[in-house]
Short mmCIF file of C-alpha atoms in Angstrom, two decimals:
data_model
loop_
_atom_site.label_atom_id
_atom_site.label_comp_id
_atom_site.label_asym_id
_atom_site.label_seq_id
_atom_site.Cartn_x
_atom_site.Cartn_y
_atom_site.Cartn_z
CA MET H 1 -36.28 22.29 9.66
CA GLY H 2 -32.58 22.52 10.63
CA SER H 3 -30.38 22.35 7.44
CA ALA H 4 -26.89 23.08 6.66
CA SER H 5 -25.88 25.47 4.11
CA LEU H 6 -24.25 24.43 1.13
CA SER H 7 -23.00 27.81 -0.05
CA ILE H 8 -20.06 27.21 1.82
CA LEU H 9 -18.85 24.54 0.02
CA THR H 10 -16.45 26.01 -2.43
CA PRO H 11 -15.00 22.81 -3.30
CA SER H 12 -13.58 22.58 0.80
CA LYS H 13 -10.57 20.61 1.69
CA PRO H 14 -10.95 17.93 4.24
CA THR H 15 -8.88 17.38 7.17
CA PRO H 16 -5.61 15.61 5.37
CA VAL H 17 -5.41 11.93 5.89
CA SER H 18 -1.79 10.73 6.77
CA SER H 19 -0.96 6.88 6.01
CA THR H 20 1.39 5.77 8.46
CA GLU H 21 1.99 2.43 6.44
CA GLU H 22 4.30 2.49 3.06
CA ASP H 23 4.13 0.66 0.27
CA PRO H 24 5.79 -2.35 0.67
CA PRO H 25 9.71 -1.83 -1.06
CA ASN H 26 10.10 -3.82 -4.38
CA PRO H 27 11.96 -6.96 -4.64
CA SER H 28 15.36 -5.63 -5.49
CA THR H 29 17.01 -7.25 -8.60
CA ALA H 30 19.09 -10.57 -7.85
CA LEU H 31 22.57 -10.11 -8.68
CA LEU H 32 25.05 -12.88 -9.49
CA SER H 33 28.77 -12.17 -7.74
CA PHE H 34 31.62 -14.11 -7.57
CA ASN H 35 33.85 -14.77 -4.38
CA THR H 36 37.05 -12.83 -4.67
CA ASP H 37 38.25 -13.09 -0.66
CA SER H 38 41.98 -12.73 -1.15
CA SER H 39 42.51 -15.15 1.44
CA THR H 40 41.67 -17.92 -0.80
CA PRO H 41 45.19 -19.58 -1.91
CA PRO H 42 47.08 -19.86 -5.22
CA HIS H 43 45.88 -22.63 -7.37
CA LYS H 44 47.67 -25.10 -9.39
CA PRO H 45 47.17 -25.22 -13.09
CA THR H 46 44.69 -27.73 -13.17
CA THR H 47 42.58 -25.52 -10.76
CA THR H 48 43.06 -22.89 -12.87
CA ILE H 49 42.29 -24.20 -15.98
CA LEU H 50 39.00 -25.63 -14.06
CA PHE H 51 38.06 -22.26 -12.77
CA ILE H 52 38.53 -20.83 -16.15
CA SER H 53 35.96 -23.36 -17.50
CA LEU H 54 33.84 -23.16 -14.81
CA LEU H 55 34.01 -19.12 -15.42
CA VAL H 56 32.90 -19.31 -19.03
CA ILE H 57 30.33 -21.73 -17.98
CA THR H 58 28.73 -19.60 -15.59
CA CYS H 59 29.53 -16.26 -18.34
CA ILE H 60 27.44 -18.49 -20.77
CA ALA H 61 24.92 -19.54 -18.50
CA LEU H 62 24.09 -15.71 -16.97
CA SER H 63 23.80 -14.61 -20.41
CA ALA H 64 21.17 -17.02 -21.82
CA SER H 65 19.41 -16.18 -18.63
CA ILE H 66 19.43 -12.44 -18.97
CA ALA H 67 17.80 -13.23 -22.97
CA PHE H 68 15.55 -15.52 -21.59
CA ALA H 69 14.60 -13.05 -18.57
CA PHE H 70 14.39 -9.99 -21.40
CA LEU H 71 12.28 -12.75 -23.59
CA PHE H 72 9.77 -13.33 -20.81
CA PHE H 73 9.17 -10.52 -19.56
CA SER H 74 8.64 -8.37 -23.38
CA SER H 75 6.32 -11.78 -24.27
CA SER H 76 4.61 -11.25 -20.47
CA SER H 77 3.83 -7.50 -20.85
CA SER H 78 1.34 -7.73 -23.42
CA SER H 79 -0.72 -10.08 -21.10
CA SER H 80 -3.03 -8.93 -18.39
CA SER H 81 -3.05 -11.69 -16.21
CA SER H 82 0.32 -12.13 -15.24
CA PRO H 83 1.04 -10.64 -12.11
CA LEU H 84 4.87 -9.67 -14.24
CA SER H 85 2.14 -7.24 -16.54
CA LEU H 86 1.20 -5.25 -13.42
CA GLN H 87 3.36 -1.70 -14.63
CA ILE H 88 1.42 1.21 -13.94
CA GLU H 89 0.68 2.82 -17.41
CA SER H 90 1.06 6.45 -18.00
CA THR H 91 -2.19 7.34 -19.95
CA ALA H 92 -5.84 5.74 -19.89
CA ARG H 93 -6.58 3.09 -22.60
CA PRO H 94 -8.57 4.03 -25.46
CA LEU H 95 -12.21 2.73 -25.65
CA THR H 96 -12.76 0.18 -28.08
CA LYS H 97 -16.58 -0.71 -27.71
CA LEU H 98 -18.53 2.19 -25.94
CA ASP H 99 -18.95 5.34 -27.60
CA ARG H 100 -18.29 7.12 -23.82
CA PRO H 101 -16.75 6.60 -20.55
CA VAL H 102 -19.25 4.23 -17.96
CA VAL H 103 -19.18 4.12 -14.64
CA LEU H 104 -20.36 1.12 -12.52
CA LEU H 105 -20.32 1.89 -8.40
CA ILE H 106 -20.62 -1.02 -6.88
CA SER H 107 -21.57 -0.92 -2.81
CA SER H 108 -21.09 -4.43 -0.66
CA ASP H 109 -22.61 -3.36 2.76
CA GLY H 110 -20.10 -3.76 5.79
CA PHE H 111 -17.84 -4.73 3.62
CA ARG H 112 -14.58 -4.69 6.24
CA PHE H 113 -11.18 -4.08 4.90
CA GLY H 114 -9.33 -7.13 5.01
CA TYR H 115 -12.56 -9.64 4.55
CA GLN H 116 -10.89 -10.36 0.94
CA PHE H 117 -8.06 -12.20 2.37
CA LYS H 118 -10.62 -14.57 4.31
CA THR H 119 -11.37 -16.72 1.47
CA PRO H 120 -10.15 -17.33 -1.91
CA THR H 121 -11.84 -14.79 -3.74
CA PRO H 122 -10.52 -14.84 -7.31
CA ASN H 123 -12.76 -12.23 -9.08
CA ILE H 124 -12.33 -9.17 -6.15
CA GLY H 125 -8.76 -10.36 -6.95
CA ARG H 126 -8.59 -9.78 -10.83
CA LEU H 127 -10.26 -6.43 -10.24
CA ILE H 128 -7.41 -5.60 -7.42
CA ALA H 129 -4.81 -7.22 -9.87
CA ASN H 130 -5.87 -5.13 -12.82
CA GLY H 131 -6.39 -2.33 -11.33
CA THR H 132 -6.20 0.25 -8.60
CA GLU H 133 -6.73 -0.49 -4.91
CA ALA H 134 -6.72 1.41 -1.92
CA GLU H 135 -3.92 -0.49 -0.23
CA THR H 136 -5.42 -0.06 3.38
CA GLY H 137 -8.45 0.44 2.52
CA LEU H 138 -11.19 3.05 2.21
CA ILE H 139 -11.72 5.06 5.25
CA PRO H 140 -15.36 5.82 6.09
CA VAL H 141 -17.05 9.02 7.07
CA PHE H 142 -18.37 9.61 10.48
CA PRO H 143 -20.40 8.48 11.77
CA THR H 144 -19.65 4.96 10.16
CA LEU H 145 -22.93 4.00 9.78
CA THR H 146 -24.95 2.85 6.17
CA PHE H 147 -27.01 6.00 5.18
CA PRO H 148 -24.44 8.85 6.02
CA ASN H 149 -21.66 6.98 3.95
CA HIS H 150 -23.43 5.70 1.13
CA TYR H 151 -25.07 9.44 0.33
CA SER H 152 -21.32 11.01 1.15
CA ILE H 153 -19.63 8.39 -1.53
CA VAL H 154 -22.59 10.10 -4.00
CA THR H 155 -22.06 13.13 -3.21
CA GLY H 156 -18.82 14.24 -1.74
CA LEU H 157 -20.29 15.81 1.01
CA TYR H 158 -19.82 14.89 4.98
CA PRO H 159 -22.87 14.07 6.98
CA ALA H 160 -23.30 17.55 8.32
CA TYR H 161 -23.44 19.38 4.90
CA HIS H 162 -25.50 16.54 2.94
CA GLY H 163 -28.09 16.04 5.95
CA ILE H 164 -27.79 12.56 6.66
CA ILE H 165 -26.64 12.80 9.91
CA ASN H 166 -27.62 9.44 11.44
CA ASN H 167 -29.59 6.16 10.01
CA TYR H 168 -32.30 7.83 11.86
CA PHE H 169 -32.85 11.44 13.77
CA ALA H 170 -35.32 14.00 14.51
CA ASP H 171 -35.77 17.57 12.96
CA PRO H 172 -34.88 19.90 16.22
CA ILE H 173 -37.42 22.37 14.79
CA THR H 174 -40.49 20.53 13.18
CA GLY H 175 -40.03 17.52 15.22
CA GLU H 176 -40.20 15.33 12.60
CA THR H 177 -38.02 11.74 12.27
CA PHE H 178 -35.96 10.51 9.50
CA THR H 179 -35.95 6.83 8.70
CA MET H 180 -34.46 4.88 5.96
CA GLN H 181 -37.90 4.77 4.59
CA SER H 182 -37.66 8.72 4.23
CA HIS H 183 -37.89 9.50 0.77
CA GLU H 184 -38.56 13.39 0.86
CA PRO H 185 -36.27 15.62 -0.86
CA LYS H 186 -35.91 17.83 2.17
CA TRP H 187 -34.37 15.59 3.95
CA TRP H 188 -31.49 15.10 1.38
CA LEU H 189 -29.10 17.94 0.52
CA GLY H 190 -26.43 17.74 -2.09
CA GLU H 191 -26.30 16.79 -5.30
CA PRO H 192 -25.96 12.86 -6.03
CA LEU H 193 -24.06 11.30 -8.68
CA TRP H 194 -27.48 10.23 -10.29
CA GLU H 195 -28.55 13.39 -10.18
CA THR H 196 -25.00 15.32 -11.70
CA VAL H 197 -25.41 13.25 -14.39
CA ALA H 198 -29.11 13.90 -15.38
CA ASN H 199 -27.84 17.77 -15.31
CA HIS H 200 -26.04 17.18 -18.04
CA GLY H 201 -28.60 15.39 -20.21
CA LEU H 202 -26.96 12.23 -19.76
CA LYS H 203 -28.81 8.66 -18.48
CA ALA H 204 -28.22 7.13 -14.98
CA SER H 205 -29.45 3.84 -13.37
CA THR H 206 -29.72 3.11 -9.89
CA TYR H 207 -29.99 -0.55 -8.67
CA PHE H 208 -30.48 0.18 -4.98
CA TRP H 209 -28.75 3.08 -3.13
CA PRO H 210 -29.73 5.16 -0.29
CA GLY H 211 -31.45 8.74 -1.60
CA SER H 212 -31.37 7.28 -5.57
CA GLU H 213 -35.50 6.77 -4.61
CA VAL H 214 -35.96 10.39 -4.00
CA LYS H 215 -36.84 12.67 -6.83
CA LYS H 216 -34.93 15.80 -6.40
CA GLY H 217 -33.70 18.30 -8.93
CA SER H 218 -33.90 17.05 -12.36
CA TRP H 219 -33.45 13.37 -11.20
CA ASN H 220 -36.96 11.89 -11.38
CA CYS H 221 -36.04 7.93 -10.14
CA PRO H 222 -36.92 7.11 -13.84
CA LEU H 223 -38.97 3.82 -14.64
CA ASN H 224 -36.66 1.09 -15.52
CA TYR H 225 -33.51 3.40 -14.65
CA CYS H 226 -34.21 3.42 -11.06
CA ARG H 227 -35.36 0.70 -8.86
CA TYR H 228 -37.02 0.89 -5.14
CA TYR H 229 -35.35 -0.73 -2.39
CA ASN H 230 -36.42 -4.58 -2.05
CA SER H 231 -34.01 -6.55 0.04
CA SER H 232 -35.63 -9.95 -1.04
CA VAL H 233 -34.57 -9.32 -4.79
CA PRO H 234 -31.53 -12.13 -5.40
CA PHE H 235 -28.13 -10.76 -6.07
CA GLU H 236 -28.19 -12.49 -9.34
CA GLU H 237 -31.12 -10.86 -10.63
CA ARG H 238 -29.47 -7.23 -9.52
CA VAL H 239 -26.44 -8.17 -11.86
CA ASP H 240 -28.35 -9.22 -14.57
CA THR H 241 -30.17 -5.90 -14.94
CA VAL H 242 -27.07 -3.82 -14.75
CA LEU H 243 -25.84 -6.13 -17.88
CA HIS H 244 -28.92 -5.99 -19.72
CA TYR H 245 -28.06 -2.41 -19.35
CA PHE H 246 -25.40 -2.89 -21.92
CA ASP H 247 -27.90 -4.53 -24.54
CA LEU H 248 -29.36 -1.38 -25.50
CA PRO H 249 -28.46 1.09 -28.15
CA SER H 250 -25.12 2.74 -27.43
CA SER H 251 -27.08 6.07 -26.83
CA GLU H 252 -29.40 4.74 -24.52
CA ILE H 253 -26.76 2.75 -21.92
CA PRO H 254 -26.74 4.78 -18.80
CA VAL H 255 -23.13 6.53 -18.37
CA PHE H 256 -23.40 6.05 -14.44
CA MET H 257 -24.82 3.00 -12.83
CA THR H 258 -25.26 2.27 -8.97
CA LEU H 259 -25.43 -1.90 -8.00
CA TYR H 260 -25.68 -2.66 -3.84
CA PHE H 261 -25.68 -5.78 -2.17
CA GLU H 262 -26.49 -5.82 1.61
CA ASP H 263 -24.10 -8.59 2.47
CA PRO H 264 -21.62 -9.11 4.35
CA ASP H 265 -23.02 -6.43 6.70
CA HIS H 266 -26.28 -8.68 7.20
CA GLN H 267 -24.02 -11.36 8.84
CA GLY H 268 -22.15 -9.28 9.99
CA HIS H 269 -24.47 -7.46 12.78
CA GLN H 270 -25.68 -11.29 13.69
CA VAL H 271 -22.39 -13.16 13.99
CA GLY H 272 -19.62 -10.44 13.94
CA PRO H 273 -16.64 -9.91 11.43
CA ASP H 274 -14.90 -13.68 12.31
CA ASP H 275 -17.54 -15.86 12.10
CA PRO H 276 -17.43 -18.19 9.14
CA GLU H 277 -21.13 -16.72 7.60
CA ILE H 278 -18.75 -13.74 6.92
CA THR H 279 -16.78 -16.00 5.07
CA GLU H 280 -19.28 -17.92 3.02
CA ALA H 281 -21.21 -14.16 2.38
CA VAL H 282 -17.76 -12.73 0.97
CA ALA H 283 -17.52 -15.60 -1.18
CA ARG H 284 -20.57 -15.13 -2.33
CA ILE H 285 -20.30 -10.90 -3.21
CA ASP H 286 -17.21 -12.58 -5.34
CA ARG H 287 -19.21 -14.91 -7.27
CA MET H 288 -21.50 -12.38 -8.01
CA ILE H 289 -18.46 -10.11 -9.26
CA GLY H 290 -17.32 -13.01 -11.56
CA ARG H 291 -21.04 -12.96 -12.69
CA LEU H 292 -20.48 -9.22 -13.66
CA ILE H 293 -17.07 -9.62 -15.10
CA GLN H 294 -18.41 -13.07 -17.07
CA GLY H 295 -21.33 -10.58 -18.47
CA LEU H 296 -19.35 -7.84 -19.33
CA GLU H 297 -16.90 -9.81 -21.43
CA LYS H 298 -19.65 -11.99 -23.20
CA ARG H 299 -20.88 -8.14 -24.42
CA GLY H 300 -17.03 -7.37 -25.20
CA VAL H 301 -17.27 -4.01 -22.78
CA PHE H 302 -15.32 -5.20 -19.72
CA GLU H 303 -12.00 -3.24 -20.41
CA ASP H 304 -14.41 -0.48 -21.45
CA VAL H 305 -16.13 -0.26 -18.38
CA THR H 306 -15.16 1.35 -15.32
CA ILE H 307 -15.85 -0.13 -12.28
CA ILE H 308 -15.83 0.99 -8.97
CA MET H 309 -16.37 -1.54 -6.11
CA VAL H 310 -16.24 0.30 -2.69
CA GLY H 311 -18.28 -0.62 0.71
CA ASP H 312 -19.51 2.06 3.01
CA HIS H 313 -17.77 0.69 6.59
CA GLY H 314 -16.44 -1.93 8.66
CA MET H 315 -17.84 -4.28 11.53
CA VAL H 316 -16.30 -5.13 14.82
CA GLY H 317 -17.34 -7.81 17.24
CA THR H 318 -19.67 -6.71 20.17
CA CYS H 319 -20.54 -8.44 23.49
CA ASP H 320 -22.51 -7.92 26.55
CA LYS H 321 -19.71 -7.53 28.61
CA LYS H 322 -18.82 -4.48 26.84
CA LEU H 323 -22.01 -2.33 27.66
CA ILE H 324 -21.86 1.08 29.34
CA PHE H 325 -25.49 1.96 30.82
CA LEU H 326 -26.82 4.96 31.47
CA GLU H 327 -28.40 4.43 34.17
CA ASP H 328 -25.25 3.99 36.45
CA LEU H 329 -24.88 7.93 35.86
CA ALA H 330 -27.55 8.65 37.97
CA PRO H 331 -25.54 9.47 41.23
CA TRP H 332 -23.95 12.52 39.13
CA ILE H 333 -27.46 13.34 36.31
CA GLU H 334 -30.12 11.37 35.15
CA ILE H 335 -30.42 11.25 31.39
CA PRO H 336 -33.83 10.13 30.38
CA GLU H 337 -34.57 8.33 27.24
CA SER H 338 -36.61 10.89 26.01
CA TRP H 339 -33.56 13.05 25.93
CA VAL H 340 -31.75 10.22 23.77
CA GLN H 341 -31.64 10.24 20.25
CA SER H 342 -29.85 7.46 19.63
CA TYR H 343 -27.20 5.24 21.88
CA SER H 344 -24.84 3.45 19.85
CA PRO H 345 -22.22 2.95 18.68
CA LEU H 346 -22.99 6.77 18.26
CA LEU H 347 -24.48 8.65 21.54
CA SER H 348 -26.81 11.55 20.60
CA ILE H 349 -28.13 13.39 23.31
CA ARG H 350 -30.54 16.48 22.65
CA PRO H 351 -31.45 17.79 26.40
CA PRO H 352 -34.85 19.86 26.37
CA ALA H 353 -34.56 23.70 26.76
CA GLY H 354 -33.04 25.11 30.31
CA PHE H 355 -30.87 22.51 30.69
CA SER H 356 -27.00 23.70 30.12
CA HIS H 357 -25.64 21.27 27.56
CA SER H 358 -22.22 22.13 29.19
CA ASP H 359 -23.69 20.86 32.53
CA VAL H 360 -24.78 17.92 31.09
CA VAL H 361 -21.29 16.92 29.78
CA ALA H 362 -19.43 18.18 32.78
CA LYS H 363 -21.78 15.88 34.75
CA MET H 364 -21.86 12.77 32.62
CA MET H 365 -17.88 13.21 31.91
CA GLU H 366 -17.65 13.19 35.97
CA GLY H 367 -19.86 10.28 36.56
CA LEU H 368 -17.39 8.24 33.78
CA ARG H 369 -14.11 8.67 35.06
CA SER H 370 -15.02 7.87 38.92
CA GLY H 371 -14.28 4.55 38.43
CA LYS H 372 -17.69 3.61 39.99
CA VAL H 373 -19.62 3.13 36.04
CA ASP H 374 -18.84 -0.12 34.80
CA SER H 375 -17.14 0.88 31.33
CA GLY H 376 -17.60 4.29 32.12
CA LYS H 377 -13.59 4.99 30.66
CA ASN H 378 -14.73 3.60 27.52
CA LEU H 379 -16.95 6.29 26.56
CA ARG H 380 -16.37 9.84 26.33
CA VAL H 381 -19.18 13.25 25.90
CA PHE H 382 -18.13 16.47 24.06
CA LEU H 383 -20.44 18.88 22.97
CA LYS H 384 -20.71 18.60 19.44
CA GLU H 385 -18.42 21.99 18.95
CA GLU H 386 -15.48 20.09 20.68
CA LEU H 387 -15.94 17.10 18.73
CA PRO H 388 -12.50 16.05 17.10
CA ASP H 389 -12.29 18.60 13.61
CA ARG H 390 -11.38 15.55 11.85
CA LEU H 391 -14.88 14.22 12.34
CA HIS H 392 -16.49 16.91 10.45
CA TYR H 393 -19.80 16.66 12.61
CA VAL H 394 -20.80 20.24 13.91
CA ALA H 395 -22.17 22.03 11.14
CA SER H 396 -25.95 21.13 11.15
CA ASP H 397 -28.86 21.65 13.31
CA ARG H 398 -30.17 18.27 13.06
CA ILE H 399 -26.70 17.03 14.73
CA SER H 400 -27.37 16.48 18.46
CA PRO H 401 -26.00 19.21 20.63
CA ILE H 402 -24.36 16.72 22.77
CA ILE H 403 -22.21 13.76 21.04
CA GLY H 404 -20.54 10.58 22.98
CA LEU H 405 -18.20 8.54 21.15
CA VAL H 406 -17.91 5.09 22.44
CA GLU H 407 -14.60 3.00 22.99
CA GLU H 408 -14.38 0.22 19.57
CA GLY H 409 -16.76 -2.80 20.58
CA PHE H 410 -18.30 -1.58 23.58
CA LYS H 411 -22.33 -0.16 23.23
CA VAL H 412 -24.76 2.05 25.42
CA GLU H 413 -27.89 1.15 26.62
CA GLN H 414 -30.26 3.05 28.76
CA LYS H 415 -30.42 0.45 31.68
CA LYS H 416 -29.24 -3.24 32.87
CA SER H 417 -31.28 -6.25 31.68
CA LYS H 418 -30.78 -10.02 31.54
CA ARG H 419 -30.38 -9.85 27.34
CA LYS H 420 -27.70 -11.16 25.76
CA GLU H 421 -26.12 -10.32 22.95
CA CYS H 422 -22.54 -11.30 20.96
CA GLY H 423 -22.72 -10.24 17.57
CA GLY H 424 -21.27 -6.85 15.46
CA ALA H 425 -21.49 -3.49 14.65
CA HIS H 426 -20.48 -0.13 13.14
CA GLY H 427 -21.03 3.35 13.60
CA TYR H 428 -17.75 4.23 15.66
CA ASP H 429 -14.86 6.66 15.34
CA ASN H 430 -13.86 6.36 11.74
CA ALA H 431 -9.97 6.45 13.26
CA PHE H 432 -10.52 3.21 14.18
CA PHE H 433 -8.91 0.41 11.68
CA SER H 434 -11.79 -1.89 12.14
CA MET H 435 -14.16 0.67 10.19
CA ARG H 436 -12.49 0.91 7.38
CA THR H 437 -13.80 -0.50 3.96
CA ILE H 438 -12.54 -1.32 0.63
CA PHE H 439 -11.80 0.79 -2.54
CA ILE H 440 -10.81 -1.04 -5.79
CA GLY H 441 -10.94 0.83 -9.50
CA HIS H 442 -10.69 -1.06 -12.80
CA GLY H 443 -11.28 0.23 -15.79
CA PRO H 444 -9.42 2.26 -19.13
CA GLN H 445 -8.43 4.79 -16.23
CA PHE H 446 -6.93 3.13 -13.69
CA ALA H 447 -3.38 1.98 -13.80
CA ARG H 448 -3.02 -1.96 -13.28
CA GLY H 449 -1.81 -3.43 -9.96
CA HIS H 450 -1.30 -0.02 -8.60
CA LYS H 451 -1.92 0.70 -4.84
CA VAL H 452 -2.81 4.32 -3.45
CA PRO H 453 -3.12 5.43 0.10
CA SER H 454 -5.80 5.12 2.24
CA PHE H 455 -8.76 7.79 1.34
CA GLU H 456 -11.94 9.00 3.01
CA ASN H 457 -14.60 8.32 0.37
CA VAL H 458 -16.15 12.08 0.01
CA GLN H 459 -13.46 11.87 -2.78
CA ILE H 460 -15.25 9.32 -4.77
CA TYR H 461 -17.59 12.08 -6.49
CA ASN H 462 -14.67 13.64 -7.88
CA LEU H 463 -13.44 10.82 -9.22
CA VAL H 464 -16.71 9.59 -10.67
CA THR H 465 -17.10 12.99 -12.39
CA SER H 466 -13.93 13.51 -14.00
CA ILE H 467 -13.93 9.63 -15.30
CA LEU H 468 -17.23 11.12 -17.25
CA ASP H 469 -15.92 14.46 -18.29
CA ILE H 470 -18.64 16.55 -16.65
CA GLN H 471 -18.94 19.18 -14.18
CA GLY H 472 -19.64 18.08 -10.64
CA ALA H 473 -21.14 20.17 -7.83
CA PRO H 474 -19.30 21.62 -4.91
CA ASN H 475 -18.55 19.28 -2.33
CA ASN H 476 -15.95 18.78 0.57
CA GLY H 477 -13.47 16.60 -1.79
CA THR H 478 -10.76 18.45 -3.06
CA VAL H 479 -10.42 18.70 -6.95
CA SER H 480 -6.99 17.82 -6.94
CA PHE H 481 -7.27 14.26 -5.83
CA PRO H 482 -8.57 12.37 -9.14
CA LYS H 483 -5.27 13.27 -10.82
CA SER H 484 -3.51 11.47 -7.72
CA VAL H 485 -5.57 8.42 -8.79
CA LEU H 486 -6.45 8.44 -12.25
CA LEU H 487 -4.29 8.02 -15.49
CA SER H 488 -3.75 11.11 -17.95
CA SER H 489 -6.27 11.27 -21.23
CA PRO H 490 -4.58 9.47 -24.23
#
C-alpha cells in the first residue's frame, strides 16, 4: 500500500494565503463643524445676538450629545447583544461553569461562503456577531471534496499526507479500492483530533465525521461517545445527543466533540447553489444552531463552550453544456476507461506500465488546445509533480501520475450521451471563490465581533489543541496561527 511518510511533517509551513480583500474602514466619528467662510457679510447687531444665542444653544446640545454618547457606550459595553459591544477583548474570558475548555466542532457539509446571506440566519448571525469569523470564508484543501477536507480539518494535514486523496481511489500497489465505507486504519494516516485527545487521557465524542469510526491508536470509537454514520438520523436527535453530554458529571463531559450535518451539500448536488431548496436547507441548519444554543443556555454553559462552525467546501452550478468528453481526444490519444481513476471535477489518470506519462500529457494537451475538442480549453492536464505547489497534491503514490484540473463549473465524462443534468458540484481548484466555505469561532478564547483573513482549514487542528491546551501531532499547519486568531490567556 502506498503511504506518505509522516516523518517529514515538522509542522511544515503551507504556502501563505494572501488575502487581497481588506477589512472595510471603520466609520469615522462624525464631527460637527461651523461654516466660517470669510465671504459671509458683516452681521447687524440683532443678527449678532441671534448668532450668539444659536451658538450657545448649539454648544449645550453638543455637550448633551457627548454626555449621552458616553453613557450609551459605557452601558452597552456590558451587553453582548448590542452591536456597539463588539469590541475585541485582549484576554480570554474565564470559565464559569465548566472545569476545563470544551470544543464543539460543527460541520455543515457544502455550506458555501455567502449562503448565510440567502435567508435570515439569526442563530448563525449570533455566533458571528459575538465571535470570530473568517471574513471572506475558509479555504478548503485540494481536492475540494468531502472526505479529504473533513480529514484535513481534524488532522491538520494535506490529503497527500493523511492519505485520503479523494472520496474514492485505488491503491496502486495492492489494487484495493478505498470508498467512503472503508474503515480500515491502513487508509487513514495522521492523527485526528479525537485520537490526540484520547492520547492525553481525555474524553472525545464524535457524532458523524469522516474517519471517526476508524479504530486506530488510542481511539477505539467508544460506545456512547462515537456514532457510526447514519444519514437517516434526524438533525434534531444529533443536536440533542450532543447536549446530553453536558448533563454528565463534569469529569465525564468530552472535551472535544464533533457534530455533522449533510445539508446543504445534499441539496446543492441536486439543484445547484442558487435554488430555493438551498435557501431552505440553510434556514434548517440555522434552526439547528438555534436549538443547540438554546440547549447550552438552558444548561448554563453556552458562554463556556467553544463552538467552531465550519463547512468542508463550497458549491458551483453545472450543466450539460459544460462537458468535456475524453472520447473527443481519440485523434490524438485514446484514454480508456480503465485508465481513469476519477473524472470530475478532479480528472485522475493512471496509465498502465509501458506508457510514458509525459507523452500522455503532451498528446492530451495537444488535443485540448486544438480547438477541435468541445470545451477543451477548460481542461488542463499535468504530471502531478508539475501541479502548482499551492495545491500540495504530489507527495503520495496514491495520487495518480496524471491530474487534470477542470475549469469552474465544467465536468469531464468518457462518452457523449443524451443524459441531461443541471445541478451542482465541488472538488475544483481551491483557488475558486465558489469553493470557499465558512469559519466561525465562538467562545471564551475568541474575540467578539472579530474578523480574520481567509485561511486554509489545515490550521484548525492547531487551533483546537491550543484551546484545549494539549500537545498536538506534527502537521502542515503553522504553529503561530492560533496566536493570530485566539485571545491570550487571562
